[in-house]
XYZ file of C-alpha atoms in Angstrom:
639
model
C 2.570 -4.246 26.166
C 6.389 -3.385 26.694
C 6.657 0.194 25.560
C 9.190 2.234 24.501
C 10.254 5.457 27.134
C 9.496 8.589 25.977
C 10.047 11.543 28.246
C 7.959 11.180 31.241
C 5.911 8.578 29.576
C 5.297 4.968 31.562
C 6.840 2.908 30.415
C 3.952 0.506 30.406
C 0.661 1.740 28.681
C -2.107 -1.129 29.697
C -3.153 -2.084 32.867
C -2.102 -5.224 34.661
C -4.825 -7.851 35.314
C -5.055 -6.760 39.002
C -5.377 -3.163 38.248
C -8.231 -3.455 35.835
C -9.877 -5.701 38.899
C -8.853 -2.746 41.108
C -10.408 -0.342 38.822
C -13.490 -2.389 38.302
C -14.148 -2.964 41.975
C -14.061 0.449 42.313
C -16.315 1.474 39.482
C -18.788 -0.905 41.218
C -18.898 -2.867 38.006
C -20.461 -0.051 36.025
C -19.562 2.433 33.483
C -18.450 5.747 35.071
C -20.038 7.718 31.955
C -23.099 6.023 31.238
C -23.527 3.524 34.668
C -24.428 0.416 32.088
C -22.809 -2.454 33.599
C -19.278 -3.347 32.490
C -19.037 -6.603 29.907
C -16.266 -8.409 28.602
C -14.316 -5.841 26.791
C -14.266 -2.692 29.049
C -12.023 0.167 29.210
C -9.486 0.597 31.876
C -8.654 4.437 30.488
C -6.131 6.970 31.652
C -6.996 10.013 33.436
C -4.982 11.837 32.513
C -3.783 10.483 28.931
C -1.111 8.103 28.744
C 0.690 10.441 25.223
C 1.039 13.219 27.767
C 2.873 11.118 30.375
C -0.170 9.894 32.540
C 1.226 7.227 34.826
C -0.399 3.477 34.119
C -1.628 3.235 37.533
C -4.883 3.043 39.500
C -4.661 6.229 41.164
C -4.719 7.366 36.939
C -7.288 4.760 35.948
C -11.037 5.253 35.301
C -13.331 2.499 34.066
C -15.395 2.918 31.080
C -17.604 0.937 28.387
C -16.322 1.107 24.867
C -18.752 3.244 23.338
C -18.251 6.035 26.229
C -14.724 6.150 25.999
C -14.984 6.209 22.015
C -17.448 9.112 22.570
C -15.515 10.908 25.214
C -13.143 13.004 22.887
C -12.717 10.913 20.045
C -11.098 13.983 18.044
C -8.596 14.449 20.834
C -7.994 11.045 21.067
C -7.281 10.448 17.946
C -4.821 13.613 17.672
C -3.091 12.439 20.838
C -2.752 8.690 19.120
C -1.512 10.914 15.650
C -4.820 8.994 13.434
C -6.107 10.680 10.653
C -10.134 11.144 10.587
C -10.422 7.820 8.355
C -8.516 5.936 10.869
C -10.307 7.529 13.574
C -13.330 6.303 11.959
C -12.695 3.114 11.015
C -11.650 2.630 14.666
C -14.734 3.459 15.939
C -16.885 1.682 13.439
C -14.502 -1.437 13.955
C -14.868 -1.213 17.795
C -18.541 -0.779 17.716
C -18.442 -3.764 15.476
C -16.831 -5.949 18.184
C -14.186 -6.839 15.563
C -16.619 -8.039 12.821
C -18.272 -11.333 11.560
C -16.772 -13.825 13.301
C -13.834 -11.495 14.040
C -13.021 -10.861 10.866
C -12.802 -6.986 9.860
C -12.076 -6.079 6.366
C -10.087 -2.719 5.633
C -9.590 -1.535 2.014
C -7.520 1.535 1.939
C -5.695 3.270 -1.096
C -1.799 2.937 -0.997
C -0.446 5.329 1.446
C -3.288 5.717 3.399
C -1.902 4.311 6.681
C -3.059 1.008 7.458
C -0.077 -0.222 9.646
C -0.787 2.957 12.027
C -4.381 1.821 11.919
C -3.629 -2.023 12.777
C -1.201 -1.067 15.443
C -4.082 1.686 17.318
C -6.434 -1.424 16.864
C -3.604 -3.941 18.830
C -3.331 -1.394 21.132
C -6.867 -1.088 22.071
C -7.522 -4.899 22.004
C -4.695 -5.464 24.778
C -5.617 -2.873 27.155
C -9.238 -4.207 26.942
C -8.104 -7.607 27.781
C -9.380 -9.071 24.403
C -6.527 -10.260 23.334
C -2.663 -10.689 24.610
C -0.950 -11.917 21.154
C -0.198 -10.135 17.552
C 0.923 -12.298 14.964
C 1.467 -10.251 11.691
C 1.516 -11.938 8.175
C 2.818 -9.691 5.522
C 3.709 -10.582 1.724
C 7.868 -9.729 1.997
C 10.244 -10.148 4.547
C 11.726 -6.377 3.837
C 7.880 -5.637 5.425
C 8.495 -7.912 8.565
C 11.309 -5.425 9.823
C 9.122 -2.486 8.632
C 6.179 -3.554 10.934
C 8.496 -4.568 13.755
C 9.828 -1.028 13.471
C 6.503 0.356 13.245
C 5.233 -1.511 16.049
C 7.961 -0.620 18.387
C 7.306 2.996 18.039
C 4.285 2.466 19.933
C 5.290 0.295 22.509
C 4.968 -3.256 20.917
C 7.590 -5.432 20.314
C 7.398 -7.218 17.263
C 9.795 -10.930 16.836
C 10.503 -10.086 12.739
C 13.681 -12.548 12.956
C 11.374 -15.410 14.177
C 11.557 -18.571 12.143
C 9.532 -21.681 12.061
C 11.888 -23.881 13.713
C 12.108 -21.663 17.186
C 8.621 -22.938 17.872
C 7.990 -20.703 20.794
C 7.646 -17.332 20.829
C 10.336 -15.383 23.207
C 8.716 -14.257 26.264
C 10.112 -10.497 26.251
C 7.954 -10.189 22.769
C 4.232 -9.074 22.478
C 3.925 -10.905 18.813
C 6.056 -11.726 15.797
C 5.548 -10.798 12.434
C 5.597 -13.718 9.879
C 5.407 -14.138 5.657
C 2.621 -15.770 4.058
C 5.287 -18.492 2.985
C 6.538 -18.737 6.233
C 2.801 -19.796 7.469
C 2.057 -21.813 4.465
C 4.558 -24.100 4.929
C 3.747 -24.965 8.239
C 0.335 -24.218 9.450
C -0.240 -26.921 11.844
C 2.181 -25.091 14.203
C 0.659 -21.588 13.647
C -2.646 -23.029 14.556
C -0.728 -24.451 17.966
C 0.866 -20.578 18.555
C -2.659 -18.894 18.158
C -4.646 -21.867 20.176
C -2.426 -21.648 23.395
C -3.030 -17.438 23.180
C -5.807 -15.572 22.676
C -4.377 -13.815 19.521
C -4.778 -11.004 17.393
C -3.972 -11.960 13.546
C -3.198 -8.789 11.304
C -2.638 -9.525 7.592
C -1.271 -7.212 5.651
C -2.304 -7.456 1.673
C -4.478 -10.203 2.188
C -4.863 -10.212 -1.508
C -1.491 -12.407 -1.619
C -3.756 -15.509 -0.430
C -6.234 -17.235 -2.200
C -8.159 -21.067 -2.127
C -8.759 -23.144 -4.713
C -6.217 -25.131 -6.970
C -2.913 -24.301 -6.679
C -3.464 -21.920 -4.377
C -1.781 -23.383 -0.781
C -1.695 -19.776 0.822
C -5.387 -19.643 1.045
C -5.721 -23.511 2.223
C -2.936 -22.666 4.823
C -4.399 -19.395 6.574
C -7.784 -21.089 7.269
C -6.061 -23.977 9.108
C -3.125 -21.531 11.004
C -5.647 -19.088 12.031
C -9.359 -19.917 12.777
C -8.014 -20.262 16.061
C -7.155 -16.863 16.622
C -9.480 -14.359 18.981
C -9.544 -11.828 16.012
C -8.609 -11.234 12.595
C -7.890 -7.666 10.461
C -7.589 -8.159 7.031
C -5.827 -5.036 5.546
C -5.375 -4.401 1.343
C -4.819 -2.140 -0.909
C -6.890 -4.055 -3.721
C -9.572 -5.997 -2.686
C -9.680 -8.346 -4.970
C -7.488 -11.410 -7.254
C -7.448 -11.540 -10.525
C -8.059 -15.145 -10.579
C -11.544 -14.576 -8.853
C -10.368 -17.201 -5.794
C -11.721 -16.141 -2.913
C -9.638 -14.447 0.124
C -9.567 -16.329 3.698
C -11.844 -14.928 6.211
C -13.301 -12.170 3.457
C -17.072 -11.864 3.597
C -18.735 -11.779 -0.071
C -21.797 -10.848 -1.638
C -22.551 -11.686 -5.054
C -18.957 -12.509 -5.659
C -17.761 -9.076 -4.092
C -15.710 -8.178 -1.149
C -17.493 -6.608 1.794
C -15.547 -4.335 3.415
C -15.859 -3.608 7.350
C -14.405 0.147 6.240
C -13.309 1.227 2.911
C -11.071 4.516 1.993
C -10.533 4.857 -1.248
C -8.161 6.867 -3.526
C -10.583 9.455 -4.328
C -11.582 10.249 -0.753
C -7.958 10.388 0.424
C -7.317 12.418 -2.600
C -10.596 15.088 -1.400
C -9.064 15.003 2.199
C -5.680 17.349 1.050
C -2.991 15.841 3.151
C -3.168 12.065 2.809
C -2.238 11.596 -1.238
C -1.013 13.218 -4.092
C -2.344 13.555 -7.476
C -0.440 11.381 -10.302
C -0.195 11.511 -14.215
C 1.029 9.034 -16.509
C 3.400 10.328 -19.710
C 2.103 6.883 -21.846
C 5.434 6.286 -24.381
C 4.896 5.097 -27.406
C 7.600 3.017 -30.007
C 7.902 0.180 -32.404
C 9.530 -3.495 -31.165
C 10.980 -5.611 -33.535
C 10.921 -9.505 -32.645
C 10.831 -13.089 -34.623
C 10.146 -16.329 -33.446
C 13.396 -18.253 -32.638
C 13.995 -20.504 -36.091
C 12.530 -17.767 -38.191
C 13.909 -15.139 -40.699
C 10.542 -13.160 -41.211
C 10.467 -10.151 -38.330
C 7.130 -8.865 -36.643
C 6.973 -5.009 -36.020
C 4.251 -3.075 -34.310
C 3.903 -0.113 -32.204
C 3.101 -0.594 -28.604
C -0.355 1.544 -29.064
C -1.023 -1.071 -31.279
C -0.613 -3.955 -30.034
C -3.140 -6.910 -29.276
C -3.517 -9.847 -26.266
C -0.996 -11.864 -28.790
C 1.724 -9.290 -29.667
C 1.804 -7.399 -25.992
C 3.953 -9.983 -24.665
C 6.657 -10.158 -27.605
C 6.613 -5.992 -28.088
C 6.502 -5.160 -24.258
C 9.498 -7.783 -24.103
C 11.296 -5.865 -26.724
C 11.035 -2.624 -25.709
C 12.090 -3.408 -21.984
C 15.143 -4.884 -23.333
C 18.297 -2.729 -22.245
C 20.098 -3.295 -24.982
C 17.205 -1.538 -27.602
C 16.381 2.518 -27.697
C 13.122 2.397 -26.471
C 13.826 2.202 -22.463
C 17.128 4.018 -22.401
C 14.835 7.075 -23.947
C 12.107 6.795 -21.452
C 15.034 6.599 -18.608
C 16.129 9.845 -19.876
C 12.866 11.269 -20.417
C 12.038 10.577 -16.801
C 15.115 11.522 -15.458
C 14.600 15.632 -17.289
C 11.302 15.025 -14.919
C 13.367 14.467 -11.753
C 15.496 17.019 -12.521
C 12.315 19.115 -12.940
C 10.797 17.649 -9.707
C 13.890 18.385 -7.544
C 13.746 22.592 -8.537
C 11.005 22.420 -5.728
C 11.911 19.278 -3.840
C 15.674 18.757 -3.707
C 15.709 15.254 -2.287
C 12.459 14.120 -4.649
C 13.752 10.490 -5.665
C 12.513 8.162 -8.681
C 12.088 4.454 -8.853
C 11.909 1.865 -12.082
C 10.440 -1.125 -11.116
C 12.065 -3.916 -13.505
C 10.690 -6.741 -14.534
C 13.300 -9.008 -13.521
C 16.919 -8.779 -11.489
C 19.012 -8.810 -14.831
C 17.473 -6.053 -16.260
C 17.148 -4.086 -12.840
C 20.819 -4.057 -12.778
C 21.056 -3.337 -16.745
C 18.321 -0.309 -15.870
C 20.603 1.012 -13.114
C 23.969 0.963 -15.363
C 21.894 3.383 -18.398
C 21.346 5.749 -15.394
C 24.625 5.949 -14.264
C 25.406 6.896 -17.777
C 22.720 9.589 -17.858
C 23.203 10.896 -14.888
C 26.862 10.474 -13.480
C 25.271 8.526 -10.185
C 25.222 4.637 -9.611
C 21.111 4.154 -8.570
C 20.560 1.777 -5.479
C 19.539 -1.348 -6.428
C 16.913 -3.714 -4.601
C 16.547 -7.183 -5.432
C 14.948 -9.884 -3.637
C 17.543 -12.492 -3.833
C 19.925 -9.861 -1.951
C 20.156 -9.985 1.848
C 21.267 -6.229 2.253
C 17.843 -4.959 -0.027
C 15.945 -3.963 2.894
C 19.005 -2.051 3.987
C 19.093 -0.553 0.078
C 15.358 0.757 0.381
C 15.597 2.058 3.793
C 18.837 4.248 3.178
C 17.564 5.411 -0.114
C 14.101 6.609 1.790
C 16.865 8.618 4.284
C 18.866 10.065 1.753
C 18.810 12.813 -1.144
C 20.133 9.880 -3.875
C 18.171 9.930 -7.409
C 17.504 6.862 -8.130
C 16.311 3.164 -6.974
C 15.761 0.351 -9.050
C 14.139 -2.446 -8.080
C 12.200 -5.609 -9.156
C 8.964 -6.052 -7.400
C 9.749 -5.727 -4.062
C 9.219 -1.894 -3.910
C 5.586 -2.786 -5.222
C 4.169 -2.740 -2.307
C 3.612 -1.560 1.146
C 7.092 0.042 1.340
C 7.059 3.302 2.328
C 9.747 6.085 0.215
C 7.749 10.004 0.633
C 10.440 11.425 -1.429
C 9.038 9.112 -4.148
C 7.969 11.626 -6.903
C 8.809 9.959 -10.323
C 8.659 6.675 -11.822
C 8.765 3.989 -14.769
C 6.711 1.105 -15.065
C 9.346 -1.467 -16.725
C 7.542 -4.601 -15.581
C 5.845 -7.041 -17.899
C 3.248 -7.756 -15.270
C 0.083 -6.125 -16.076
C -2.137 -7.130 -13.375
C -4.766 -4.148 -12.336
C -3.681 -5.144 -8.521
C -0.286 -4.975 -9.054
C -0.320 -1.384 -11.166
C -2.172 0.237 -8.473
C 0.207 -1.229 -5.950
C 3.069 -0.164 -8.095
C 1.172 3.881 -8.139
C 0.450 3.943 -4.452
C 4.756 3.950 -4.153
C 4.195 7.393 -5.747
C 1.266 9.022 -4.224
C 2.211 9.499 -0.362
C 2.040 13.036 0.877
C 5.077 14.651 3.063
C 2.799 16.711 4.550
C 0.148 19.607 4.360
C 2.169 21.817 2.430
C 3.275 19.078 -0.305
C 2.591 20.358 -3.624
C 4.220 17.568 -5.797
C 2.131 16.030 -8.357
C 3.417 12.335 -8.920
C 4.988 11.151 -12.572
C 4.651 7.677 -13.575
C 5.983 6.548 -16.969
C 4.523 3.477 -18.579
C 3.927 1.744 -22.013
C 1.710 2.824 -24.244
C -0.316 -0.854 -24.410
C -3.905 -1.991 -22.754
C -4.712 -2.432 -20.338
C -2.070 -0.478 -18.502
C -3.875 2.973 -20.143
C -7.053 2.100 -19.004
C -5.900 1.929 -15.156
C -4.219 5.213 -15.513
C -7.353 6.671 -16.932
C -9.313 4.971 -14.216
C -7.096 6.452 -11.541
C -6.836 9.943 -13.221
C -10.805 10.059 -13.610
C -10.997 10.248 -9.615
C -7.972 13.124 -9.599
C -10.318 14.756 -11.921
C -13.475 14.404 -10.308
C -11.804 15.131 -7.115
C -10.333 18.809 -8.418
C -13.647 19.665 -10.432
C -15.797 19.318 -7.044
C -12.682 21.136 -5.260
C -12.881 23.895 -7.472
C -16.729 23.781 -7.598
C -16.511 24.861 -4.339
C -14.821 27.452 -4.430
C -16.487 29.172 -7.514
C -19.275 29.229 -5.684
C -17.809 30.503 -2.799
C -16.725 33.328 -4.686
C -20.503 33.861 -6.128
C -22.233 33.823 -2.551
C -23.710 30.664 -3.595
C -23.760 28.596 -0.161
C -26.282 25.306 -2.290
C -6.017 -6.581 -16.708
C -4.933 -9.595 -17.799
C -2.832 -11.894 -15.963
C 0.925 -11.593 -14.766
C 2.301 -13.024 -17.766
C 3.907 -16.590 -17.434
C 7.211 -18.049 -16.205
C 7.327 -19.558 -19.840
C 7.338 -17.357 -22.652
C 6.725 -18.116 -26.322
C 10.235 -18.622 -28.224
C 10.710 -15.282 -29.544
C 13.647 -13.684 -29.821
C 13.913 -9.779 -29.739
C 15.541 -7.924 -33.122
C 14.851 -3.955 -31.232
C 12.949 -1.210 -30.444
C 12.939 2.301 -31.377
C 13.225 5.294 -29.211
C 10.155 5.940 -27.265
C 8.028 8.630 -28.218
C 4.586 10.247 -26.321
C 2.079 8.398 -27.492
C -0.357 10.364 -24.895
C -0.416 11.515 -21.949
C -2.679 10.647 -18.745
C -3.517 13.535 -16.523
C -6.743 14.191 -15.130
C -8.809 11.040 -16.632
C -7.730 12.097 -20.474
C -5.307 11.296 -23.065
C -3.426 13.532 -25.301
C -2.994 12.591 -28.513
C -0.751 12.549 -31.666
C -2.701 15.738 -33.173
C -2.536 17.396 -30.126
C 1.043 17.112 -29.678
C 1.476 18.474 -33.232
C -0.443 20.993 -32.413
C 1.712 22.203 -29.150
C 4.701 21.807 -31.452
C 3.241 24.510 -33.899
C 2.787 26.519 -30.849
C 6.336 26.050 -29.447
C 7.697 27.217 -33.297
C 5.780 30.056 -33.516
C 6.372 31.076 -29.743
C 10.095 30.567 -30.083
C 12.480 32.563 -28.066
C 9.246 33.803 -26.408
C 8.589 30.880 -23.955
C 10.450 30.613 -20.888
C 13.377 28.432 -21.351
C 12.158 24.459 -20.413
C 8.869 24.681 -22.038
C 8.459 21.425 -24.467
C 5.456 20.248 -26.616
C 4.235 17.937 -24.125
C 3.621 20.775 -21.249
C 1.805 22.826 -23.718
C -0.416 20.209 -24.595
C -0.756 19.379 -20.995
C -1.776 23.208 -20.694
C -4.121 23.647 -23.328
C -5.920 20.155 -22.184
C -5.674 21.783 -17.981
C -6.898 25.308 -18.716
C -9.056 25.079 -21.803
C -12.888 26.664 -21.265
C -11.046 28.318 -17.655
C -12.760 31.732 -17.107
C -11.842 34.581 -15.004
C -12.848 34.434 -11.000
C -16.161 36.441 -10.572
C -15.334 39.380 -8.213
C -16.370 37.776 -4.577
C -19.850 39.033 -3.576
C -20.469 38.563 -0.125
C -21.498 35.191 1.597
C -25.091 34.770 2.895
C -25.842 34.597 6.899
C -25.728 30.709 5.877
C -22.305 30.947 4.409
C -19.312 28.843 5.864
C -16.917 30.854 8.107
C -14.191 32.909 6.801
C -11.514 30.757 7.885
C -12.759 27.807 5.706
C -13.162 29.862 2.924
C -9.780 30.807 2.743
C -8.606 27.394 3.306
C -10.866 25.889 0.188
C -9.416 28.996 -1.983
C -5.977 28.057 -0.590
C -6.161 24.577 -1.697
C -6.877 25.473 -5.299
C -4.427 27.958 -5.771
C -1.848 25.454 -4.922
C -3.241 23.248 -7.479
C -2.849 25.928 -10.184
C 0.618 26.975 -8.940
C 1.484 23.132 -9.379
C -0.331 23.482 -13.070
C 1.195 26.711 -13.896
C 4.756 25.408 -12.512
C 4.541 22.366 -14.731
C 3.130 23.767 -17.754
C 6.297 26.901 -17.537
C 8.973 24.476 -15.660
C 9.021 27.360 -12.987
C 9.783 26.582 -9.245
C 6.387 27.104 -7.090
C 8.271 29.325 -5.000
C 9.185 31.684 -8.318
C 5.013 31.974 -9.087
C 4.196 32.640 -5.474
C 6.950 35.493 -4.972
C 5.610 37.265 -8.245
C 2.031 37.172 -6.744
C 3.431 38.485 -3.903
C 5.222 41.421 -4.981
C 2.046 42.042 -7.370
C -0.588 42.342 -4.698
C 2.010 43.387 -1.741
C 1.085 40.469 1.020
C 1.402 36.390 0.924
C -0.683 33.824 0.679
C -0.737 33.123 4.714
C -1.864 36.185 5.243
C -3.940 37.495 2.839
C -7.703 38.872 2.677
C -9.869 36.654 0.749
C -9.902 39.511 -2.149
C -6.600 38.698 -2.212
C -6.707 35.415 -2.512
C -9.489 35.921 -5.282
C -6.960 37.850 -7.304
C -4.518 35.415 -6.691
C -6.550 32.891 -8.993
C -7.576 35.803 -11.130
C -3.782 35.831 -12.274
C -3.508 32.444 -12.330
C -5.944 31.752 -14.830
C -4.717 34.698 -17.012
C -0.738 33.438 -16.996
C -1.905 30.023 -17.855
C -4.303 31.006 -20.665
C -1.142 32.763 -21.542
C 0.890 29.927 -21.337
C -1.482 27.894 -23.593
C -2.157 30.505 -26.540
């Protein structure tokens, strides 16, 4: 592959044809690890790694079979390649797999995850074992073609993303070209010539966009383009359609997807640095509507709403020129101003429903806030530029229509409002993985996604916030017993709407809110309001209703930390201990920061000037007290 120089790096990672011959002749045809003889598929590996500028030549070449070089340092390799342990793993299971059925390998990882990293490792291994010499990439957008051609060039593979169907032939100085769905569809019969005359390596990304059946061509289209093709990954997010159609080149059983590897939200969430934890502030309000012809005017609340009025209300209360949005706008904008105390460049993001009201959404902002938003729409030939300088910059807002669903990546990301009428389970969790992307270890953020108080959109937040709890009740689990010694939807809605005609909407109000797999409710919030009178002058300035009940629903039943006995011969070493105990006292720093609008940096220095050290180097009775405190301010917080 052509590669890009870095530093002393070759500038050429795999070996030529003659080289691996070279290194195979002198191998004597066998495995230098294990002495099995070499089969189609062997390893012409770097002596001295190619990351730490180990020349591509045979004087630096060893020959190995796949499952020896897999098992020769697979932790180091996968540092040196930058995977995280699920990549690393899927890797392996993929290679020792031999690409899957047929060549078909199914990944299913959460939003965020890193799935282009992973396809691009995979490309990377497939050309230097002489499997394949070809990458064609099919991706939903064509804002995602220059992100994967970017991607790709990072590690040495050049990527065509300009490429269209009447060039024919792929330039020679490219390794593949990344392609749309749409692109594909509407001319198959010469992406079945491009993958027959090369023995190719087809990546698509979401391959929940394509589907058989009637009406769906995209489905139809990838079978004839691409059964061709050496290999096939299938990457997505959501493994599944909600019309039922089956995917191209998906394996099923009993009508569900079988997955070659599978990382879900919940595992990434237990591994600590791959995603964040999310709630959802559900708003509540009542629409006004009538049908067009017709004096007589409906009115319901969006909590009460049915499969008939959802579509009138939701219309209603997305319209600009009503209370209800403008209010959520502001209400999530007093969250990015919260957000932005710890995280100066955090960003938000509404995703519209359509291009009129994305640019209606962006002008109520500019009132709020003093600052015109960025504003991606599809129909726009600069939007990719939009989303890319708003990911590079310290702006506030972006609003877009549904092209910042999906697969685009914006860290900064850190609160949002669902203002689409789509209500789709695939295209909600799509719409959540924008906000759930960690910036690193030391991230604390914990995501904010406003949406409409209506079914079914509530029960995928609760769905999703059931794993964030289960997730933090094992975490903490943990490390209780650590300190005791004890070492045991419904469909996108259509084109063609009934004639209705929208009278209003009133402001939005919290109709509950989704953190940690429950709801808060009406009574609740009248209850933190009682609170917040009585407490008056006596809570720190910021405090609202809404964070107390978010408190008292965090923290109720929380006892004190046992004093730490000591671990058992069997216990886990010191240095994990601490780490576990470290993990949850960020968690309830991020609960305590919320809950008292306090910067995380204001909680820890108090701690610190309390017990005299910090965090990083504190003894674990330290750390103990640490949550001790914790627990005590936000049983204080709650009373």
């Amino acid at each position: 592959m052509t590669a890009v120089s870095d530093g002393p790096r070759d500038q050429r990672r795999a070996f030529k044809s003659d080289e691996r011959a070279a290194l195979f002749i002198a191998a004597n045809g066998r495995c230098i690890a294990c002495g099995e003889e070499l089969t189609r598929g062997w390893h012409g590996d770097h002596m001295r790694p190619w990351s730490k500028g180990g020349p591509t030549d045979v004087i630096n070449g060893q020959a190995y079979c796949p499952n020896c070089n897999f098992k020769k340092g697979a932790g180091s390799m996968a540092e040196a390649l930058g995977l995280r342990e699920w990549q690393q793993e899927a890797r392996e299971r993929y290679h020792g797999r031999n690409g899957g059925a047929g060549g078909n390998f199914l990944v299913v990882a959460t939003p965020g995850a890193g799935k282009t990293t992973f396809a691009l490792t995979i490309a990377q291994d497939l050309i230097n074992q002489g499997v394949i010499n070809h990458i064609v990439v099919v991706a939903p957008t064509a804002h995602l073609r220059r992100q994967w051609s970017e991607a790709a060039s990072e590690k040495g593979i050049q990527l065509d993303h300009t490429f269209v169907n009447a060039n024919t032939v792929v330039g020679q100085d490219f390794d593949g070209v990344v392609v749309t769905y749409q692109a594909v569809a509407s001319l198959p019969v010469l992406w079945r010539k491009l993958c027959a005359s090369r023995k190719t390596l087809v990546i698509f990304d979401e391959i929940h966009h394509a589907g058989e059946g009637e009406g769906q061509v995209w489905g139809p289209a990838l079978l004839e383009s691409f059964e061709m093709a050496s290999r096939r990954l299938l990457l997505s997010g959501t493994p599944f359609r909600t019309d039922g159609m089956p995917i191209p080149f998906v394996e099923y059983d009993e009508g569900k997807a079988q997955s070659g590897y599978n990382y879900d939200y919940g595992m990434a969430l237990a591994d600590q640095d791959v995603v964040r934890p999310v709630v959802f502030p559900a708003m509540d309000g009542e629409s006004k509507w009538r049908r067009s012809g017709e004096m007589a005017v409906t009115s319901v609340t969006l909590a009460d709403t049915d499969e008939k009025t959802v579509p009138p209300a939701l219309r209603a209360a997305l319209d600009p020129n009503g209370e209800w949005i403008p209010s959520v706008l502001r209400e999530a904008n007093d969250a990015l101003t919260q957000a932005r105390i710890d995280t100066p460049d955090a960003g938000g993001l509404v995703i519209a429903s359509d291009q009129s009201a994305a640019r209606a959404y962006a002008r109520i902002l500019e009132k709020i806030t003093g600052e015109m938003p960025a504003i991606a729409v599809s129909d726009e030939p600069e939007a990719s530029k939009v989303i890319k300088s708003f990911a590079k910059s310290d702006s506030r807002w972006i609003v877009a229509v549904q092209m910042v669903a999906e697969g685009v990546d914006i860290p900064r990301l850190a609160v949002g409002v669902y203002a689409s009428r789509i209500r789709t389970q695939m295209f909600f969790i799509q719409v959540v993985g924008r906000f759930v992307r960690m910036r690193g270890k030391e991230d604390e953020t914990t995501a904010r996604l406003f949406i409409p108080s209506i079914q079914p959109l509530l029960a995928y937040a609760q769905d999703i916030e059931k794993t964030v709890d289960a997730v933090l009740a094992t975490e903490e689990k943990r490390v209780r017993e650590i300190q005791e010694g004890d070492q045991e939807g419904s469909d996108e809605l259509p084109s063609l709407l009934p004639a209705f005609e929208t009278v209003g909407s009133s402001e939005a109000v919290h109709h509950t809110t989704i953190a940690n797999g429950l709801a808060y409710t009406s009574e609740e919030m009248e209850q933190a309001e009682v609170v917040l009178n009585r407490g008056g002058s006596a809570f720190p300035r910021g405090v609202t209703a809404e964070t107390l009940a978010l408190a008292f629903r965090l923290n109720g039943g929380s006892a004190s930390v046992p004093t730490q006995q000591k671990p058992s011969a069997a216990a886990a070493p010191l240095a994990d201990q601490k780490r576990d105990v470290r993990r949850l006292l960020k968690r309830k720093v991020g609960q305590l920061s919320y809950a008292t609008s306090r910067p995380h940096e204001h909680i820890h220095a108090e701690m610190n000037r309390h017990l005299g050290d910090t965090t990083s180097h504190a003894t674990m009775d330290s750390l103990l007290k640490r949550i001790e405190m914790l627990d005590k301010w936000l049983k204080e917080v709650s009373k």
